[in-house]
Each structure stands twice: as structure tokens, then as C-alpha cells.
XYZ file of C-alpha atoms in Angstrom:
196
model
C 140.696 20.749 -71.890
C 139.480 24.362 -71.518
C 135.851 24.986 -70.616
C 133.551 26.399 -73.257
C 132.784 30.106 -73.195
C 129.265 31.227 -72.236
C 128.432 31.715 -75.913
C 129.725 28.248 -76.806
C 127.852 26.722 -73.871
C 124.621 28.401 -75.006
C 125.183 27.177 -78.568
C 125.875 23.630 -77.341
C 122.820 23.769 -75.084
C 120.659 24.692 -78.077
C 122.187 21.932 -80.225
C 121.358 19.372 -77.534
C 117.755 20.593 -77.302
C 117.297 20.601 -81.093
C 118.660 17.082 -81.460
C 116.628 15.825 -78.496
C 113.489 17.369 -80.023
C 114.203 15.509 -83.257
C 114.925 12.251 -81.438
C 111.849 12.294 -79.206
C 109.602 12.847 -82.212
C 111.307 9.959 -84.014
C 111.636 7.455 -81.174
C 109.612 8.754 -78.277
C 110.541 10.212 -74.932
C 111.291 6.789 -73.469
C 113.619 6.080 -76.393
C 115.759 9.147 -75.739
C 119.153 7.950 -74.497
C 121.523 10.497 -73.004
C 124.738 8.776 -74.134
C 123.557 8.395 -77.741
C 122.155 11.925 -77.801
C 125.380 13.470 -76.577
C 127.417 11.400 -79.016
C 125.185 12.562 -81.891
C 125.989 16.210 -81.061
C 129.704 15.479 -80.624
C 129.793 15.819 -76.855
C 130.466 13.493 -73.941
C 127.865 11.887 -71.714
C 129.352 13.680 -68.717
C 128.907 17.024 -70.448
C 125.148 16.546 -70.350
C 124.964 17.488 -66.673
C 126.510 20.892 -67.339
C 123.395 21.674 -69.344
C 120.518 19.795 -67.707
C 119.586 18.625 -64.236
C 118.328 15.269 -65.509
C 116.638 13.571 -68.455
C 113.231 15.019 -67.569
C 114.700 18.534 -67.602
C 115.971 17.872 -71.133
C 112.806 16.180 -72.364
C 110.648 19.119 -71.220
C 112.994 21.562 -72.992
C 112.923 19.370 -76.120
C 109.122 19.098 -76.114
C 108.817 22.865 -75.706
C 111.280 23.420 -78.558
C 109.519 20.932 -80.846
C 106.144 22.611 -80.366
C 107.629 26.092 -80.631
C 109.368 25.425 -83.942
C 106.345 23.583 -85.335
C 104.004 26.439 -84.372
C 106.253 29.116 -85.849
C 105.550 28.103 -89.447
C 101.796 28.210 -88.931
C 102.126 31.586 -87.215
C 104.262 32.942 -90.071
C 101.852 31.606 -92.705
C 98.891 33.194 -90.922
C 100.686 36.546 -90.912
C 101.873 36.333 -94.518
C 99.105 34.407 -96.303
C 95.979 35.089 -94.293
C 93.746 32.583 -92.541
C 92.274 30.692 -95.491
C 95.499 30.120 -97.442
C 97.480 29.394 -94.272
C 94.984 26.778 -93.066
C 94.881 25.082 -96.448
C 98.684 24.958 -96.583
C 98.798 23.666 -93.008
C 96.323 20.877 -93.765
C 98.138 19.893 -96.970
C 101.452 19.639 -95.101
C 99.941 17.916 -92.095
C 97.956 15.283 -93.994
C 100.826 14.423 -96.317
C 102.744 11.212 -96.831
C 105.929 13.179 -96.156
C 104.687 14.139 -92.682
C 103.629 10.557 -91.960
C 107.038 9.203 -92.990
C 109.089 11.839 -91.137
C 107.893 12.169 -87.547
C 111.294 13.485 -86.439
C 110.660 16.776 -88.225
C 106.877 16.847 -87.985
C 104.251 17.785 -85.461
C 105.120 16.763 -81.917
C 101.421 16.277 -81.092
C 101.065 13.420 -83.573
C 104.479 12.026 -82.623
C 103.985 12.117 -78.842
C 100.232 11.821 -78.289
C 100.308 8.081 -77.676
C 103.027 8.472 -75.064
C 101.434 11.160 -72.924
C 99.943 8.579 -70.590
C 103.459 7.303 -69.748
C 105.069 10.736 -69.411
C 105.983 12.499 -66.229
C 103.687 15.294 -65.098
C 106.192 17.895 -66.331
C 106.453 16.251 -69.772
C 102.676 15.934 -70.060
C 102.293 19.595 -69.081
C 104.766 20.571 -71.826
C 102.788 18.549 -74.383
C 99.551 20.124 -73.181
C 100.994 23.651 -73.459
C 102.219 22.895 -76.977
C 98.862 21.532 -78.098
C 97.125 24.562 -76.580
C 99.439 26.895 -78.501
C 98.641 25.209 -81.816
C 94.920 25.153 -81.019
C 94.999 28.882 -80.199
C 96.574 29.607 -83.593
C 94.011 27.402 -85.318
C 91.158 29.039 -83.382
C 92.284 32.477 -84.515
C 92.566 31.252 -88.109
C 89.143 29.576 -88.060
C 87.571 32.775 -86.695
C 89.228 34.801 -89.471
C 87.822 32.666 -92.300
C 85.257 34.332 -94.573
C 82.839 31.419 -94.006
C 82.204 29.820 -90.642
C 83.458 26.239 -90.384
C 81.354 23.965 -88.126
C 84.368 22.704 -86.202
C 86.174 23.922 -83.099
C 89.941 24.313 -83.199
C 90.301 21.343 -80.830
C 88.122 19.137 -83.066
C 89.936 20.305 -86.176
C 93.367 19.612 -84.698
C 92.201 16.255 -83.299
C 91.103 15.229 -86.786
C 94.542 16.080 -88.190
C 96.501 14.405 -85.380
C 94.288 11.321 -85.468
C 94.640 11.005 -89.224
C 98.425 11.097 -89.026
C 98.607 8.723 -86.037
C 96.390 6.182 -87.813
C 98.279 6.587 -91.100
C 101.544 5.903 -89.262
C 100.087 2.707 -87.848
C 99.197 1.363 -91.305
C 101.353 -1.504 -92.517
C 101.120 -0.574 -96.195
C 101.666 2.818 -97.804
C 98.387 2.551 -99.720
C 96.538 2.054 -96.423
C 98.269 5.085 -94.918
C 97.329 7.173 -97.947
C 93.738 5.932 -97.656
C 93.557 7.244 -94.064
C 95.002 10.609 -95.130
C 92.598 10.808 -98.080
C 89.600 10.144 -95.822
C 90.763 12.870 -93.440
C 91.139 15.307 -96.341
C 87.701 14.292 -97.668
C 86.100 15.134 -94.331
C 87.727 18.576 -94.447
C 86.442 19.027 -98.014
C 82.937 18.101 -96.833
C 82.959 20.863 -94.220
C 84.354 23.368 -96.717
C 87.900 23.785 -95.476
C 89.575 22.199 -98.503
C 88.707 22.290 -102.185
C 88.052 18.861 -103.752
C 91.129 17.508 -105.532
């Protein structure tokens, strides 16, 4: 079988990273299996080592990709909508039932935060860099609001992540929605959201 061209190899490399990013958000870093991952992208297990040194090498690339793609929408919204509208849209998406039910396409911070303690140093560093990137975007947005909000970017993001993590742990949908509603209510109380 002929080897893939450089362009094909780069495309395959990206497909592996994208699928791994989806899988680690859905099932965790520990749940990422190389054989199943490679099968899901139509490649062989042996082909993995043409792209990555080991599983940690892949997981770091996948974490970086997950945070990068998640941050891009917030960045785009800030540029196109301005701080206030972008933050409101971000909060509505973040504290939504859809986000709670679909961790594989959601925020990697809420999907991976409980696992950071069991990660390798390199994986934890990738998570930390990703969280810092989101917090920097939120800090800029909070500073650009017409009215000062009494919350740091780290506190604001922690509230969102915590709300989603707790909602995901609920055993009934109504309980999950209750957690999300309480998180939204707190943001209404500090003036970031309009009462619904």
C-alpha cells in the first residue's frame, strides 16, 4: 500500500486530533483508546505512531485543539457583536441543556475539570493553558462592558463551569435544569443577564 502524501498525512493528522478532542470531552482522557480512535477515523492502530509519539502526545494535541476551537467562537462573537452581546450569548450557550447533554462538542474545561488531578503534567498544563485563554477573553469582555460587573473573569468562568459540571451530575433533567437556572439567576443578580 503506498504511503500517504504530506498533504494527506497532515489531513489525517488533523482528523485524528479532531476526533480525539471529541472523544476526550465525551469520555475523558483515560477513556481514550488508540485502537478505537483510529478505527473511528478509518485508519489502523499501527498508523497512529506515524502521527504521534504516544497517547500523551495525542491527548495534549487534542486538549489544545478542543480549547482552541471552543475559544474561537467567543473570540469571533466579541469581534462581531461587542462585549455585552457576546457575553450574553456565551452564557446562554454555556448554561444550556444542550451543552450539558453534549460534552463531546462543548467546553473542554467543564468536560475535563474533574480529571485534571489524574492527568499527566503535560495534559494538566494543556488544560491550564486552555482555561487561561478563555479567562483572558472573558477578562477583556468584562472590562469592555458599559457597567462594571463585580466578578473577576476567573470567578465568572468558575461559576459557568461549576454550573455545567453539577448539572451533568444530576440524575434527572429537571434537577439539571434547576442547577442551570440557579447559575443564570446569579448572573442576573449581578447584572450580566436580563431576567427571563
